[in-house]
PDB file of C-alpha atoms in Angstrom:
ATOM      1  CA  GLN A   1       0.000   0.000   0.000  1.00 57.00           C
ATOM      2  CA  LYS A   2       1.447   3.315  -1.039  1.00 66.00           C
ATOM      3  CA  GLU A   3       1.468   5.700   1.898  1.00 87.00           C
ATOM      4  CA  VAL A   4       0.246   9.250   2.205  1.00 93.00           C
ATOM      5  CA  GLU A   5       1.139  10.744   5.556  1.00 94.00           C
ATOM      6  CA  GLN A   6      -0.319  13.764   7.312  1.00 95.00           C
ATOM      7  CA  ASN A   7      -0.007  15.043  10.837  1.00 90.00           C
ATOM      8  CA  SER A   8      -3.397  14.428  12.429  1.00 87.00           C
ATOM      9  CA  GLY A   9      -3.267  17.640  14.462  1.00 88.00           C
ATOM     10  CA  PRO A  10      -5.206  19.433  15.670  1.00 94.00           C
ATOM     11  CA  LEU A  11      -3.399  22.420  14.231  1.00 95.00           C
ATOM     12  CA  SER A  12      -4.603  25.545  15.971  1.00 96.00           C
ATOM     13  CA  VAL A  13      -4.014  28.984  14.467  1.00 97.00           C
ATOM     14  CA  PRO A  14      -5.474  32.387  15.365  1.00 97.00           C
ATOM     15  CA  GLU A  15      -7.820  34.136  12.974  1.00 97.00           C
ATOM     16  CA  GLY A  16      -5.912  36.041  10.317  1.00 97.00           C
ATOM     17  CA  ALA A  17      -2.777  33.903  10.565  1.00 97.00           C
ATOM     18  CA  ILE A  18      -1.319  31.569   7.955  1.00 97.00           C
ATOM     19  CA  ALA A  19      -2.117  27.878   8.372  1.00 97.00           C
ATOM     20  CA  SER A  20       0.425  25.457   6.923  1.00 97.00           C
ATOM     21  CA  LEU A  21      -0.639  21.888   6.243  1.00 97.00           C
ATOM     22  CA  ASN A  22       1.849  19.267   5.131  1.00 96.00           C
ATOM     23  CA  CYS A  23       1.696  15.913   3.385  1.00 96.00           C
ATOM     24  CA  THR A  24       4.310  13.381   2.316  1.00 97.00           C
ATOM     25  CA  TYR A  25       3.830  10.471  -0.044  1.00 95.00           C
ATOM     26  CA  SER A  26       5.817   7.342  -0.735  1.00 93.00           C
ATOM     27  CA  ASP A  27       5.010   6.540  -4.390  1.00 89.00           C
ATOM     28  CA  ARG A  28       7.490   8.329  -6.657  1.00 90.00           C
ATOM     29  CA  GLY A  29       5.236   7.579  -9.619  1.00 86.00           C
ATOM     30  CA  SER A  30       2.484   9.820  -8.249  1.00 88.00           C
ATOM     31  CA  GLN A  31       1.338  12.386 -10.769  1.00 86.00           C
ATOM     32  CA  SER A  32      -1.556  14.358  -9.355  1.00 89.00           C
ATOM     33  CA  PHE A  33      -2.010  15.867  -5.926  1.00 93.00           C
ATOM     34  CA  PHE A  34      -5.205  17.134  -4.389  1.00 93.00           C
ATOM     35  CA  TRP A  35      -6.313  18.919  -1.264  1.00 96.00           C
ATOM     36  CA  TYR A  36      -9.833  18.308  -0.015  1.00 95.00           C
ATOM     37  CA  ARG A  37     -11.591  19.960   2.906  1.00 96.00           C
ATOM     38  CA  GLN A  38     -14.016  17.920   4.972  1.00 95.00           C
ATOM     39  CA  TYR A  39     -16.337  19.422   7.543  1.00 95.00           C
ATOM     40  CA  SER A  40     -17.599  17.116  10.252  1.00 91.00           C
ATOM     41  CA  GLY A  41     -20.351  14.874   8.916  1.00 89.00           C
ATOM     42  CA  LYS A  42     -19.910  16.084   5.350  1.00 92.00           C
ATOM     43  CA  SER A  43     -18.232  14.684   2.269  1.00 93.00           C
ATOM     44  CA  PRO A  44     -14.839  15.908   1.009  1.00 94.00           C
ATOM     45  CA  GLU A  45     -14.858  19.116  -0.990  1.00 93.00           C
ATOM     46  CA  LEU A  46     -12.085  19.829  -3.484  1.00 92.00           C
ATOM     47  CA  ILE A  47      -9.979  22.890  -2.690  1.00 93.00           C
ATOM     48  CA  MET A  48      -7.044  22.626  -5.059  1.00 91.00           C
ATOM     49  CA  PHE A  49      -5.059  20.323  -7.260  1.00 91.00           C
ATOM     50  CA  ILE A  50      -1.460  20.558  -8.407  1.00 92.00           C
ATOM     51  CA  TYR A  51       0.513  18.553 -10.929  1.00 89.00           C
ATOM     52  CA  SER A  52       3.800  20.418 -11.401  1.00 90.00           C
ATOM     53  CA  ASN A  53       6.604  21.298  -9.030  1.00 93.00           C
ATOM     54  CA  GLY A  54       6.315  24.719  -7.502  1.00 95.00           C
ATOM     55  CA  ASP A  55       3.514  26.830  -6.166  1.00 95.00           C
ATOM     56  CA  LYS A  56      -0.059  27.219  -7.306  1.00 95.00           C
ATOM     57  CA  GLU A  57      -2.200  29.978  -5.871  1.00 95.00           C
ATOM     58  CA  ASP A  58      -5.993  30.248  -5.772  1.00 94.00           C
ATOM     59  CA  GLY A  59      -7.363  33.037  -3.632  1.00 96.00           C
ATOM     60  CA  ARG A  60      -6.266  32.534  -0.039  1.00 97.00           C
ATOM     61  CA  PHE A  61      -4.946  29.045  -0.806  1.00 97.00           C
ATOM     62  CA  THR A  62      -1.506  28.093  -2.096  1.00 97.00           C
ATOM     63  CA  ALA A  63      -0.488  24.541  -2.883  1.00 96.00           C
ATOM     64  CA  GLN A  64       3.203  23.708  -3.016  1.00 97.00           C
ATOM     65  CA  LEU A  65       4.660  20.577  -4.607  1.00 96.00           C
ATOM     66  CA  ASN A  66       8.184  19.215  -4.378  1.00 96.00           C
ATOM     67  CA  LYS A  67       8.374  15.883  -6.187  1.00 94.00           C
ATOM     68  CA  ALA A  68      12.042  15.344  -5.357  1.00 94.00           C
ATOM     69  CA  SER A  69      11.210  15.485  -1.658  1.00 95.00           C
ATOM     70  CA  GLN A  70       7.823  13.792  -2.181  1.00 95.00           C
ATOM     71  CA  TYR A  71       6.157  16.571  -0.303  1.00 95.00           C
ATOM     72  CA  VAL A  72       3.044  18.636  -0.902  1.00 97.00           C
ATOM     73  CA  SER A  73       1.695  21.401   1.285  1.00 97.00           C
ATOM     74  CA  LEU A  74      -1.274  23.722   1.543  1.00 98.00           C
ATOM     75  CA  LEU A  75      -1.030  27.248   2.880  1.00 97.00           C
ATOM     76  CA  ILE A  76      -4.147  29.108   3.942  1.00 97.00           C
ATOM     77  CA  ARG A  77      -3.625  32.855   4.286  1.00 98.00           C
ATOM     78  CA  ASP A  78      -5.826  35.085   6.444  1.00 97.00           C
ATOM     79  CA  SER A  79      -7.317  32.019   8.127  1.00 97.00           C
ATOM     80  CA  GLN A  80     -10.972  32.318   9.110  1.00 97.00           C
ATOM     81  CA  PRO A  81     -12.977  30.349  11.693  1.00 96.00           C
ATOM     82  CA  SER A  82     -14.951  28.920   8.756  1.00 96.00           C
ATOM     83  CA  ASP A  83     -11.720  27.251   7.589  1.00 97.00           C
ATOM     84  CA  SER A  84     -11.868  24.984  10.643  1.00 97.00           C
ATOM     85  CA  ALA A  85     -12.187  21.494   9.180  1.00 97.00           C
ATOM     86  CA  THR A  86     -10.174  18.403   8.377  1.00 96.00           C
ATOM     87  CA  TYR A  87      -7.895  18.788   5.359  1.00 97.00           C
ATOM     88  CA  LEU A  88      -7.250  15.685   3.332  1.00 96.00           C
ATOM     89  CA  CYS A  89      -4.256  15.238   1.078  1.00 96.00           C
ATOM     90  CA  ALA A  90      -4.848  12.847  -1.821  1.00 93.00           C
ATOM     91  CA  VAL A  91      -2.420  11.485  -4.364  1.00 91.00           C
ATOM     92  CA  THR A  92      -2.985   9.569  -7.549  1.00 85.00           C
ATOM     93  CA  GLY A  93      -1.013   8.107 -10.388  1.00 78.00           C
ATOM     94  CA  PRO A  94      -0.620   5.010 -12.554  1.00 73.00           C
ATOM     95  CA  ASN A  95       0.417   2.803  -9.643  1.00 72.00           C
ATOM     96  CA  SER A  96      -2.865   3.489  -7.870  1.00 69.00           C
ATOM     97  CA  GLY A  97      -5.030   2.984 -10.929  1.00 65.00           C
ATOM     98  CA  TYR A  98      -5.916   6.646 -10.675  1.00 66.00           C
ATOM     99  CA  ALA A  99      -7.993   6.093  -7.558  1.00 79.00           C
ATOM    100  CA  LEU A 100      -7.236   8.671  -4.912  1.00 86.00           C
ATOM    101  CA  ASN A 101      -4.926   7.525  -2.144  1.00 89.00           C
ATOM    102  CA  PHE A 102      -5.848   9.633   0.857  1.00 92.00           C
ATOM    103  CA  GLY A 103      -3.984  10.620   3.947  1.00 93.00           C
ATOM    104  CA  LYS A 104      -5.930  10.488   7.202  1.00 92.00           C
ATOM    105  CA  GLY A 105      -6.226  14.238   7.294  1.00 94.00           C
ATOM    106  CA  THR A 106      -5.115  17.137   9.455  1.00 96.00           C
ATOM    107  CA  SER A 107      -7.642  18.789  11.724  1.00 96.00           C
ATOM    108  CA  LEU A 108      -7.404  22.591  11.568  1.00 97.00           C
ATOM    109  CA  LEU A 109      -8.912  24.864  14.201  1.00 97.00           C
ATOM    110  CA  VAL A 110      -8.957  28.607  13.565  1.00 97.00           C
ATOM    111  CA  THR A 111      -9.665  30.486  16.765  1.00 96.00           C
ATOM    112  CA  PRO A 112     -11.343  33.922  16.760  1.00 93.00           C
TER     113      PRO A 112
ATOM    114  CA  GLY B   1     -25.366  21.680 -12.727  1.00 56.00           C
ATOM    115  CA  ALA B   2     -26.298  18.859 -10.361  1.00 81.00           C
ATOM    116  CA  GLY B   3     -23.555  17.212  -8.384  1.00 92.00           C
ATOM    117  CA  VAL B   4     -23.062  13.588  -7.474  1.00 95.00           C
ATOM    118  CA  SER B   5     -26.056  12.187  -5.652  1.00 96.00           C
ATOM    119  CA  GLN B   6     -26.258   9.124  -3.446  1.00 97.00           C
ATOM    120  CA  SER B   7     -29.103   7.221  -1.873  1.00 97.00           C
ATOM    121  CA  PRO B   8     -30.102   6.447   0.722  1.00 97.00           C
ATOM    122  CA  SER B   9     -28.398   9.059   2.879  1.00 96.00           C
ATOM    123  CA  ASN B  10     -28.681   6.780   5.883  1.00 97.00           C
ATOM    124  CA  LYS B  11     -29.193   3.035   6.105  1.00 97.00           C
ATOM    125  CA  VAL B  12     -29.577   0.983   9.250  1.00 98.00           C
ATOM    126  CA  THR B  13     -29.626  -2.757   8.776  1.00 97.00           C
ATOM    127  CA  GLU B  14     -29.289  -5.921  10.776  1.00 97.00           C
ATOM    128  CA  LYS B  15     -26.242  -8.116  10.621  1.00 97.00           C
ATOM    129  CA  GLY B  16     -26.581 -10.684   7.865  1.00 97.00           C
ATOM    130  CA  LYS B  17     -28.879  -8.637   5.645  1.00 98.00           C
ATOM    131  CA  ASP B  18     -27.960  -7.443   2.149  1.00 98.00           C
ATOM    132  CA  VAL B  19     -27.851  -3.743   1.293  1.00 98.00           C
ATOM    133  CA  GLU B  20     -27.701  -1.771  -1.948  1.00 98.00           C
ATOM    134  CA  LEU B  21     -26.221   1.698  -2.160  1.00 98.00           C
ATOM    135  CA  ARG B  22     -26.802   3.875  -5.183  1.00 98.00           C
ATOM    136  CA  CYS B  23     -24.673   6.545  -6.825  1.00 97.00           C
ATOM    137  CA  ASP B  24     -25.757   8.927  -9.562  1.00 96.00           C
ATOM    138  CA  PRO B  25     -22.676  10.657 -10.996  1.00 95.00           C
ATOM    139  CA  ILE B  26     -22.388  14.090 -12.540  1.00 93.00           C
ATOM    140  CA  SER B  27     -23.852  13.963 -16.033  1.00 90.00           C
ATOM    141  CA  GLY B  28     -21.179  13.199 -18.614  1.00 87.00           C
ATOM    142  CA  HIS B  29     -18.592  11.969 -16.140  1.00 88.00           C
ATOM    143  CA  THR B  30     -17.088   8.755 -17.448  1.00 87.00           C
ATOM    144  CA  ALA B  31     -15.255   7.589 -14.341  1.00 87.00           C
ATOM    145  CA  LEU B  32     -16.906   6.595 -11.077  1.00 91.00           C
ATOM    146  CA  TYR B  33     -15.270   5.633  -7.798  1.00 92.00           C
ATOM    147  CA  TRP B  34     -16.484   4.118  -4.544  1.00 95.00           C
ATOM    148  CA  TYR B  35     -14.722   4.813  -1.258  1.00 94.00           C
ATOM    149  CA  ARG B  36     -15.603   4.203   2.348  1.00 95.00           C
ATOM    150  CA  GLN B  37     -14.707   6.142   5.456  1.00 94.00           C
ATOM    151  CA  SER B  38     -14.871   4.435   8.807  1.00 91.00           C
ATOM    152  CA  LEU B  39     -15.048   6.409  12.049  1.00 82.00           C
ATOM    153  CA  GLY B  40     -11.700   8.060  12.690  1.00 72.00           C
ATOM    154  CA  GLN B  41     -10.174   6.529   9.574  1.00 77.00           C
ATOM    155  CA  GLY B  42      -9.124   7.920   6.251  1.00 82.00           C
ATOM    156  CA  LEU B  43     -10.930   7.287   3.009  1.00 90.00           C
ATOM    157  CA  GLU B  44     -10.422   3.779   1.687  1.00 91.00           C
ATOM    158  CA  PHE B  45     -10.700   3.089  -2.051  1.00 90.00           C
ATOM    159  CA  LEU B  46     -13.080   0.281  -2.975  1.00 93.00           C
ATOM    160  CA  ILE B  47     -13.635   0.131  -6.740  1.00 92.00           C
ATOM    161  CA  TYR B  48     -13.335   2.225  -9.893  1.00 88.00           C
ATOM    162  CA  PHE B  49     -15.418   2.212 -13.085  1.00 89.00           C
ATOM    163  CA  GLN B  50     -14.462   3.602 -16.459  1.00 85.00           C
ATOM    164  CA  GLY B  51     -17.695   3.549 -18.394  1.00 86.00           C
ATOM    165  CA  ASN B  52     -19.411   0.315 -17.390  1.00 89.00           C
ATOM    166  CA  SER B  53     -16.275  -1.693 -16.784  1.00 88.00           C
ATOM    167  CA  ALA B  54     -14.350  -1.987 -13.554  1.00 87.00           C
ATOM    168  CA  PRO B  55     -10.622  -2.226 -14.337  1.00 79.00           C
ATOM    169  CA  ASP B  56      -9.700  -1.926 -10.678  1.00 77.00           C
ATOM    170  CA  LYS B  57     -11.555  -3.959  -8.053  1.00 82.00           C
ATOM    171  CA  SER B  58      -8.528  -4.270  -5.823  1.00 79.00           C
ATOM    172  CA  GLY B  59     -10.029  -2.349  -2.940  1.00 88.00           C
ATOM    173  CA  LEU B  60     -13.097  -4.471  -2.361  1.00 93.00           C
ATOM    174  CA  PRO B  61     -12.563  -5.869   1.148  1.00 92.00           C
ATOM    175  CA  SER B  62     -14.231  -9.239   0.571  1.00 93.00           C
ATOM    176  CA  ASP B  63     -16.348 -11.189  -1.884  1.00 94.00           C
ATOM    177  CA  ARG B  64     -19.420  -9.950  -0.020  1.00 97.00           C
ATOM    178  CA  PHE B  65     -18.894  -6.636  -1.802  1.00 97.00           C
ATOM    179  CA  SER B  66     -19.807  -6.147  -5.442  1.00 96.00           C
ATOM    180  CA  ALA B  67     -20.620  -3.220  -7.676  1.00 96.00           C
ATOM    181  CA  GLU B  68     -22.009  -2.599 -11.091  1.00 95.00           C
ATOM    182  CA  ARG B  69     -22.575   0.327 -13.358  1.00 95.00           C
ATOM    183  CA  THR B  70     -25.081   0.424 -16.163  1.00 89.00           C
ATOM    184  CA  GLY B  71     -25.438   2.785 -19.102  1.00 87.00           C
ATOM    185  CA  GLY B  72     -22.235   4.516 -18.100  1.00 83.00           C
ATOM    186  CA  SER B  73     -24.189   6.315 -15.421  1.00 91.00           C
ATOM    187  CA  VAL B  74     -25.753   5.003 -12.209  1.00 95.00           C
ATOM    188  CA  SER B  75     -23.752   2.614 -10.049  1.00 97.00           C
ATOM    189  CA  THR B  76     -24.884   0.277  -7.308  1.00 97.00           C
ATOM    190  CA  LEU B  77     -22.663  -1.044  -4.533  1.00 97.00           C
ATOM    191  CA  THR B  78     -24.047  -4.211  -2.962  1.00 98.00           C
ATOM    192  CA  ILE B  79     -22.931  -5.635   0.342  1.00 98.00           C
ATOM    193  CA  GLN B  80     -24.179  -9.133   1.067  1.00 98.00           C
ATOM    194  CA  ARG B  81     -24.520 -10.648   4.532  1.00 98.00           C
ATOM    195  CA  THR B  82     -23.520  -7.382   6.198  1.00 98.00           C
ATOM    196  CA  GLN B  83     -21.235  -7.441   9.208  1.00 97.00           C
ATOM    197  CA  GLN B  84     -20.798  -4.830  11.935  1.00 96.00           C
ATOM    198  CA  GLU B  85     -17.366  -3.928  10.565  1.00 94.00           C
ATOM    199  CA  ASP B  86     -19.082  -2.817   7.351  1.00 96.00           C
ATOM    200  CA  SER B  87     -20.502   0.173   9.239  1.00 96.00           C
ATOM    201  CA  ALA B  88     -19.053   3.274   7.607  1.00 96.00           C
ATOM    202  CA  VAL B  89     -19.867   6.174   5.319  1.00 96.00           C
ATOM    203  CA  TYR B  90     -19.783   5.009   1.717  1.00 97.00           C
ATOM    204  CA  LEU B  91     -18.762   7.785  -0.660  1.00 97.00           C
ATOM    205  CA  CYS B  92     -19.063   7.901  -4.407  1.00 96.00           C
ATOM    206  CA  ALA B  93     -17.074  10.218  -6.640  1.00 94.00           C
ATOM    207  CA  SER B  94     -17.154  10.888 -10.349  1.00 92.00           C
ATOM    208  CA  SER B  95     -14.740  12.498 -12.746  1.00 88.00           C
ATOM    209  CA  THR B  96     -13.908  13.067 -16.357  1.00 77.00           C
ATOM    210  CA  PRO B  97     -10.423  13.663 -17.710  1.00 66.00           C
ATOM    211  CA  ILE B  98      -9.512  17.274 -18.319  1.00 60.00           C
ATOM    212  CA  SER B  99      -9.429  17.907 -22.058  1.00 55.00           C
ATOM    213  CA  GLY B 100      -5.825  17.606 -23.141  1.00 51.00           C
ATOM    214  CA  GLY B 101      -4.801  16.715 -19.649  1.00 53.00           C
ATOM    215  CA  ALA B 102      -2.381  13.931 -18.794  1.00 52.00           C
ATOM    216  CA  VAL B 103      -3.736  10.592 -17.634  1.00 51.00           C
ATOM    217  CA  GLY B 104      -4.482  10.708 -13.950  1.00 54.00           C
ATOM    218  CA  THR B 105      -5.182  14.405 -13.858  1.00 62.00           C
ATOM    219  CA  ASP B 106      -8.933  14.174 -13.607  1.00 74.00           C
ATOM    220  CA  THR B 107     -10.532  15.728 -10.577  1.00 82.00           C
ATOM    221  CA  GLN B 108     -12.941  13.657  -8.525  1.00 87.00           C
ATOM    222  CA  TYR B 109     -16.075  15.207  -7.083  1.00 91.00           C
ATOM    223  CA  PHE B 110     -17.742  13.506  -4.160  1.00 94.00           C
ATOM    224  CA  GLY B 111     -21.360  12.847  -3.370  1.00 96.00           C
ATOM    225  CA  PRO B 112     -22.816  13.365   0.116  1.00 96.00           C
ATOM    226  CA  GLY B 113     -22.313   9.727   1.081  1.00 96.00           C
ATOM    227  CA  THR B 114     -24.454   6.968   2.552  1.00 97.00           C
ATOM    228  CA  ARG B 115     -24.035   6.326   6.260  1.00 96.00           C
ATOM    229  CA  LEU B 116     -24.410   2.580   6.798  1.00 97.00           C
ATOM    230  CA  THR B 117     -24.969   1.224  10.274  1.00 97.00           C
ATOM    231  CA  VAL B 118     -25.029  -2.525  10.792  1.00 97.00           C
ATOM    232  CA  LEU B 119     -26.555  -3.532  14.106  1.00 96.00           C
TER     233      LEU B 119
END
């Protein structure tokens, strides 16, 4: 089983701060990387995807990918209490049959 | 447009009974995936359909689990002789490859899930 690892948290940040969420993966053949947000009792909601090394920005969210280090991260700027949720890192590629291989998620708490 | 829909939203059954879970993907999406999420656990891949065929059944936990997809649209996940360890949220996702995108770049969109409780 190819591994996707995330710190379970909880990660607590004050409102307005930057939240940094990290993910490592073991399969070097991985091609696509996704961040999903999951509120308690709800299904995962796609935030961002990234395929190429470097940074990708979308509003307050920035995804960072480093394939050499097998590391992907998500930065949330100007964190809001509504960002409090579990963030799931997911990885896919030919070795997984293109099914998403999920980490167990990091719980983020943004305090007012 | 409409998202992925699943039914029922909740299902309570007795151990040993069979259950059917339904997924209606986003219109036009060719790929369909089933996952399950147990309490406190990550999402576990079960099975993947491309059109009506299932090239990857590697995640099905036992032969009590089966799935089919007809007309390249609706899919049904069947669990026979349910056990208490089958209790979980069963999530369906659909996707279609991004035009011109590399294989494996398609984005999966999830339905609301079916919460299965086996007593």
